[in-house]
XYZ file of C-alpha atoms in Angstrom:
408
model
C 0.012 -0.076 -0.045
C 0.395 3.359 -0.807
C 0.719 6.682 1.615
C -0.566 9.676 0.036
C 2.298 11.540 0.786
C 6.572 10.970 1.020
C 9.261 12.905 1.644
C 12.426 11.893 -0.196
C 14.608 13.631 3.236
C 12.210 12.210 5.471
C 12.018 7.714 4.746
C 14.148 5.636 2.182
C 11.888 3.133 -0.395
C 12.547 0.020 -0.936
C 11.130 -1.068 -3.978
C 11.732 -5.128 -4.179
C 9.951 -6.305 -8.376
C 11.363 -10.223 -9.238
C 13.837 -10.398 -6.001
C 15.463 -7.347 -7.753
C 16.460 -4.472 -5.388
C 16.141 -1.104 -8.247
C 19.143 1.495 -8.174
C 18.479 4.675 -5.489
C 18.536 6.879 -8.723
C 15.388 4.538 -10.005
C 13.666 4.288 -6.653
C 13.557 8.209 -5.942
C 11.916 8.253 -9.198
C 9.801 6.255 -8.598
C 9.164 7.514 -5.403
C 8.820 10.656 -6.607
C 6.213 9.909 -9.751
C 3.339 8.337 -7.443
C 4.068 10.682 -4.758
C 2.839 12.902 -7.579
C -0.436 10.922 -8.989
C -1.071 10.286 -5.643
C -1.481 13.127 -4.774
C -3.058 14.982 -7.770
C -5.311 11.901 -7.936
C -6.021 11.518 -3.272
C -6.684 7.611 -4.129
C -4.503 4.877 -2.498
C -4.041 1.394 -4.495
C -2.429 -1.404 -4.407
C -0.033 -3.002 -7.301
C -1.462 -6.757 -7.810
C 2.095 -8.926 -6.191
C 4.577 -6.310 -6.005
C 3.888 -3.955 -2.467
C 5.935 -1.033 -1.235
C 6.806 -0.135 1.981
C 7.169 2.750 3.791
C 9.359 3.359 6.453
C 10.775 6.178 8.983
C 14.567 7.010 9.165
C 13.413 8.852 12.322
C 11.386 7.219 15.385
C 7.713 8.105 15.491
C 4.961 6.704 17.756
C 1.713 5.904 17.856
C -0.851 7.270 20.287
C -4.171 6.413 21.116
C -6.025 8.372 23.642
C -8.962 7.896 25.304
C -11.179 8.960 27.830
C -12.133 7.632 31.806
C -14.243 8.943 34.288
C -14.124 7.954 37.864
C -15.224 9.340 41.406
C -13.480 10.864 44.124
C -12.265 7.710 46.510
C -13.000 4.919 43.673
C -10.892 2.581 42.776
C -10.118 1.834 39.429
C -8.099 -1.193 37.448
C -7.057 0.782 34.385
C -6.156 -1.622 31.323
C -3.201 -1.221 29.248
C -4.053 -2.570 25.177
C -2.770 -6.239 24.321
C 1.202 -6.712 23.752
C 3.947 -7.932 24.634
C 5.630 -5.332 25.390
C 5.340 -4.430 28.580
C 3.361 -1.310 29.359
C 5.258 1.527 31.573
C 3.225 3.974 33.593
C 3.540 7.246 34.612
C 1.427 10.126 35.177
C 0.933 13.191 33.016
C -0.403 15.475 35.482
C -2.829 16.207 38.215
C -0.768 13.710 40.287
C -2.536 15.038 43.471
C -5.565 13.991 42.235
C -5.300 9.838 42.702
C -2.698 7.772 44.479
C -1.833 4.325 43.138
C -2.016 1.008 45.196
C -0.476 -1.082 42.244
C 0.710 -1.466 39.184
C 1.101 -4.752 36.621
C 2.915 -5.882 33.527
C -1.172 -4.203 31.760
C -2.927 -2.555 34.744
C -2.172 -0.069 36.560
C -4.878 0.009 39.908
C -5.473 3.619 41.243
C -7.622 4.819 43.809
C -8.840 8.473 43.166
C -8.697 10.984 45.955
C -9.403 15.352 45.182
C -11.416 16.215 41.703
C -9.905 17.270 39.288
C -8.894 15.747 35.928
C -5.847 13.505 34.989
C -3.480 12.363 32.072
C -2.407 9.127 33.247
C -0.019 7.014 30.070
C 1.071 4.199 29.664
C 4.101 2.766 26.817
C 4.815 -0.050 24.677
C 6.987 -0.362 23.031
C 7.092 2.416 20.578
C 2.914 2.618 21.215
C 1.781 5.020 23.308
C -1.968 5.676 25.586
C -2.866 8.791 27.105
C -5.880 7.957 29.188
C -7.357 11.136 30.282
C -9.319 10.823 33.818
C -11.997 12.871 35.293
C -12.473 12.568 38.736
C -15.902 13.866 40.303
C -17.489 15.047 43.706
C -19.371 12.470 45.383
C -23.096 12.789 45.032
C -24.448 15.367 48.532
C -24.875 13.177 51.266
C -28.480 12.305 52.192
C -27.474 13.441 55.629
C -25.996 17.244 54.128
C -29.441 16.951 52.458
C -31.589 16.445 55.224
C -30.342 19.357 57.383
C -29.755 21.908 54.320
C -33.463 21.245 53.499
C -34.815 22.191 57.067
C -32.270 25.305 56.493
C -34.194 26.177 53.168
C -37.506 25.726 55.497
C -36.861 27.257 58.223
C -35.151 30.107 57.396
C -35.616 30.302 53.741
C -38.883 30.141 52.596
C -39.860 31.308 55.892
C -38.346 34.468 55.395
C -39.514 34.714 51.616
C -43.536 34.317 53.104
C -43.675 37.014 56.037
C -41.511 39.257 52.805
C -44.943 38.401 51.276
C -42.394 37.237 48.242
C -41.452 34.155 46.233
C -38.290 34.371 46.202
C -37.497 31.160 48.033
C -39.782 28.120 47.630
C -40.858 24.435 47.329
C -40.406 22.365 44.967
C -36.695 24.955 44.490
C -33.269 23.193 43.505
C -31.398 24.521 46.792
C -28.857 22.095 46.548
C -27.034 23.312 43.948
C -26.950 26.964 44.261
C -23.783 28.738 43.514
C -23.611 30.613 47.693
C -23.261 26.801 49.211
C -19.776 24.490 48.231
C -20.002 21.057 48.285
C -16.536 19.085 49.474
C -14.837 15.656 47.016
C -16.951 13.198 49.588
C -20.851 14.720 49.631
C -20.429 16.725 52.515
C -20.491 21.545 53.280
C -17.310 22.879 53.068
C -19.054 25.951 52.855
C -21.640 28.500 52.258
C -21.055 32.652 51.473
C -24.759 34.265 51.165
C -25.297 36.871 49.148
C -27.314 40.345 49.438
C -30.740 39.888 50.343
C -33.140 41.457 52.868
C -35.248 38.886 52.937
C -33.361 37.273 55.985
C -34.970 38.220 59.857
C -32.760 35.469 61.600
C -30.301 32.586 61.336
C -30.044 29.666 62.227
C -27.942 27.150 61.284
C -27.897 23.598 61.007
C -25.575 21.685 62.518
C -23.151 20.069 59.251
C -20.823 17.574 59.458
C -17.835 19.962 57.823
C -18.817 23.172 57.397
C -15.784 25.364 57.081
C -16.865 28.313 56.336
C -20.445 30.845 56.658
C -20.934 34.273 56.159
C -21.818 37.277 53.536
C -20.628 39.341 51.176
C -22.878 41.773 50.622
C -24.799 42.818 53.409
C -28.509 41.997 55.178
C -29.498 45.038 56.107
C -33.029 42.976 57.788
C -30.843 40.218 59.529
C -30.933 40.815 63.382
C -29.682 37.248 65.101
C -27.385 34.771 63.338
C -26.700 31.589 65.636
C -23.781 29.605 63.901
C -23.451 27.529 67.475
C -23.111 24.137 67.573
C -21.355 24.064 64.351
C -17.186 22.353 66.081
C -16.399 22.226 62.311
C -16.654 26.117 61.727
C -13.093 27.901 60.298
C -14.007 31.166 59.343
C -16.503 33.710 59.673
C -16.873 36.838 57.978
C -20.292 39.821 57.856
C -18.659 41.685 54.976
C -19.916 44.781 52.759
C -17.463 44.524 49.832
C -19.274 46.689 47.435
C -17.928 50.178 49.056
C -21.186 51.733 46.892
C -24.113 49.340 48.242
C -25.390 50.736 51.347
C -26.618 47.753 52.134
C -25.126 46.474 55.984
C -25.298 45.264 58.875
C -27.506 47.522 59.797
C -30.577 45.943 62.054
C -28.346 42.948 63.167
C -28.364 41.823 67.448
C -26.671 39.040 67.906
C -24.046 36.982 66.422
C -23.928 33.668 68.478
C -20.591 31.838 67.568
C -20.674 28.671 70.943
C -19.137 25.686 70.658
C -17.639 26.283 67.841
C -14.198 24.837 68.961
C -11.735 25.495 65.157
C -13.253 28.958 65.503
C -10.009 30.848 64.141
C -11.199 33.275 62.200
C -14.058 36.083 62.471
C -14.436 39.253 60.152
C -17.001 41.439 61.728
C -17.521 45.436 59.552
C -19.922 47.408 59.258
C -23.534 46.715 62.107
C -25.075 49.574 63.140
C -25.966 50.210 66.898
C -27.828 47.553 67.525
C -24.831 44.582 68.199
C -23.382 46.126 71.452
C -22.033 42.529 72.635
C -19.872 39.657 70.932
C -19.294 36.384 72.977
C -15.364 34.686 71.770
C -14.194 33.361 75.178
C -15.498 29.706 74.788
C -13.774 30.375 71.114
C -10.566 29.005 72.071
C -7.845 28.410 68.310
C -9.272 32.140 67.710
C -5.879 33.707 66.420
C -7.393 36.583 63.392
C -10.038 39.422 65.016
C -11.069 41.825 62.597
C -13.834 44.350 64.313
C -14.657 47.364 62.037
C -17.176 50.053 61.845
C -18.746 48.227 64.767
C -20.383 51.517 66.291
C -22.583 49.855 68.620
C -20.401 48.059 70.029
C -19.159 48.181 74.697
C -18.778 44.602 75.065
C -16.154 42.084 74.034
C -15.427 39.162 75.141
C -12.337 37.575 74.394
C -10.465 33.848 74.365
C -9.403 32.317 77.972
C -6.321 30.915 75.060
C -3.155 33.048 74.275
C -3.702 32.022 70.533
C -4.886 35.082 69.291
C -1.688 36.175 65.842
C -3.712 39.100 64.639
C -6.482 41.228 65.298
C -8.077 44.650 63.919
C -10.518 46.465 66.017
C -11.178 49.948 64.750
C -14.087 51.851 64.756
C -16.234 51.019 67.686
C -17.838 52.431 71.475
C -15.194 50.193 73.487
C -13.956 51.964 76.263
C -11.106 49.855 76.561
C -9.098 45.847 75.513
C -7.355 43.357 77.156
C -4.313 42.561 75.328
C -1.641 41.468 77.612
C -2.484 38.034 77.771
C -1.570 37.530 74.194
C 1.761 37.092 72.888
C 1.748 35.566 70.318
C 0.608 39.254 68.534
C 1.804 40.581 65.293
C -0.274 42.521 63.247
C -1.712 44.656 65.734
C -4.397 47.886 63.787
C -6.394 49.910 66.549
C -7.622 53.377 65.641
C -11.020 55.003 66.336
C -12.478 53.353 69.659
C -13.461 55.114 72.287
C -9.737 54.067 74.682
C -7.184 55.944 74.216
C -4.336 52.733 76.167
C -2.969 49.606 75.110
C -0.780 47.371 76.578
C 0.826 44.529 74.167
C 2.677 42.209 76.026
C 6.078 41.174 73.910
C 7.822 38.350 76.991
C 8.044 35.754 74.601
C 8.868 37.268 71.433
C 13.030 38.014 70.034
C 14.065 40.168 68.368
C 13.417 39.281 65.141
C 9.767 38.984 65.881
C 9.986 42.358 67.589
C 10.997 43.855 64.287
C 8.766 42.218 62.117
C 5.762 42.488 64.050
C 3.694 45.266 61.707
C 1.626 47.788 64.600
C -0.816 50.484 63.129
C -2.752 53.246 65.709
C -4.396 55.734 65.350
C -2.556 59.424 66.754
C -4.522 59.419 69.093
C -2.917 55.408 71.163
C -1.348 55.887 73.969
C 0.266 53.212 73.184
C 3.014 51.152 76.065
C 4.819 47.957 74.997
C 5.460 44.359 78.193
C 8.462 44.060 77.065
C 12.399 42.908 79.169
C 14.319 43.248 76.093
C 15.420 47.020 76.848
C 16.029 49.266 73.424
C 13.735 47.189 70.988
C 11.399 48.652 69.700
C 8.927 47.397 67.116
C 7.689 49.465 64.022
C 4.898 51.877 64.973
C 2.851 53.094 61.687
C 0.611 56.222 62.834
C -2.933 56.635 61.521
C -4.373 59.975 60.412
C -8.347 61.025 60.144
C -7.872 60.876 56.711
C -6.239 57.165 56.517
C -8.127 55.635 59.811
C -10.035 53.577 56.634
C -7.319 52.599 55.331
C -7.036 48.328 55.003
C -4.372 46.572 55.504
C -4.521 42.172 54.441
C -2.675 40.059 56.947
C -3.589 36.506 55.122
C -6.358 35.356 53.705
C -8.343 31.836 54.124
C -9.337 30.696 50.359
C -13.373 30.318 50.012
C -13.821 28.745 46.546
C -13.647 32.194 43.690
C -12.958 35.548 47.110
C -10.562 35.117 48.194
C -11.136 35.576 52.746
C -9.297 38.991 54.149
C -9.002 37.654 57.767
C -8.400 40.861 59.759
C -8.044 44.922 57.849
C-alpha cells in the first residue's frame, strides 16, 4: 500500500520487484512519480504482487487517547492495550488527584483522591496510550441534604413568606445554588450568602464538615445570626465588599459562635448601633479577629487561650481592650475607639519577632509595650483621621472564588 505523501529526505523507499533491488536513482524517481500521482488523484491503491513499504528514518510513536471517569474515593483498574510489550505507566499531570495502588505488566490500579483531571500514560514500545481521567465529586450525602432542606425551609422559605414574596419556595433546586460549596466527599464545605433583604434570623443547623459561613454583600434586615454548635466551623465573615452599596448589617443584634471549638477567623464590619456585645470566650483556637465600624459594640469577651496573632479593632464603642495575655500578637491595627491606652505583651518574642511586628495605631492612642528586652522597639505606623479606613490585609482564608481577608 502507498501513502499519499512521500518526503524523500525523511523516508527510505525500498521497492522489491522480481527479487531485485532497484537502483537508488530509479527508486527516488519512481517514488516521486508515485507521490505526485497519488496527490493528484487522492487514491490509495495496491500494486498487485509488487509492494511498497514506507519506513520512517526517525522513530515514530503511535498514540491513542482514551477517556475515563472516576469518583473521589473510588478505586479503578485501568488496562493497557494487549501487547507483548510491558506497559510502562506514568502520571503526566494531576498527580495530586489520584494515588497508585498497584502497577502490573498490562494494568494499573488507582484510587481517586481529589476532584479534578489526571493525564495517565501507558507506553508499550513505540505505542503510547493516554488516559484522560476526570475525577468527579461524590454526590451530596443524605444527612447533609436533610439538614440543608431544614435550613432552607426554616430560613429562606419562612422569611420569603413573611415578606410576602416568592423568591424562595418549596420545590427549588437549592442543592446546586452557587452560595453553597460542596467538598469532594458530598459534605457542605461552606456557605457565602448573597445580598438580600429577606432574612431576619439565621439559625444554622449542624453540618458535619462545614468550614466557613458568611456574606460579602450585607443583609440589612438580619437581626440574629446563630452559628453555635458547629464544631468544624473555622471562618465567619460579615462584610460589605461593594463600597457603592449602602446595604450593611444595620439591624444586627446578636452573633452566636458558642461551641464552635475550631473557629479561628472572625471578620465583622459595618453593623449598626444595635450590635452591642460579642462573646468569643469559648473560641479557644481563635487566631485572627477583625472588628471594623461597629459603632454600637461596647462589650467584647475575648478567648482565654493565648492563640491570637492578628487583631483589627477600628471604629467601635469599646472603652477598653485588654491584650496583655496575648503574647503571640504580631499584627495589630487599632484606631477610632473610645479608649486611648493599650498594652501589648512582647515578653516571649525574640528580637527578630519584635522587628517583624506590624503595628498600626491612630494618633490619639498611647501604647505601652511589655518587654524585658530594653532598647528594642517595634515598627509603629500612625493613622490620622484621613487614612483611618485604609485597609491592611494580613493573611487570607480562601473560599471558592473569593479571597477573604482574615483581618483589615
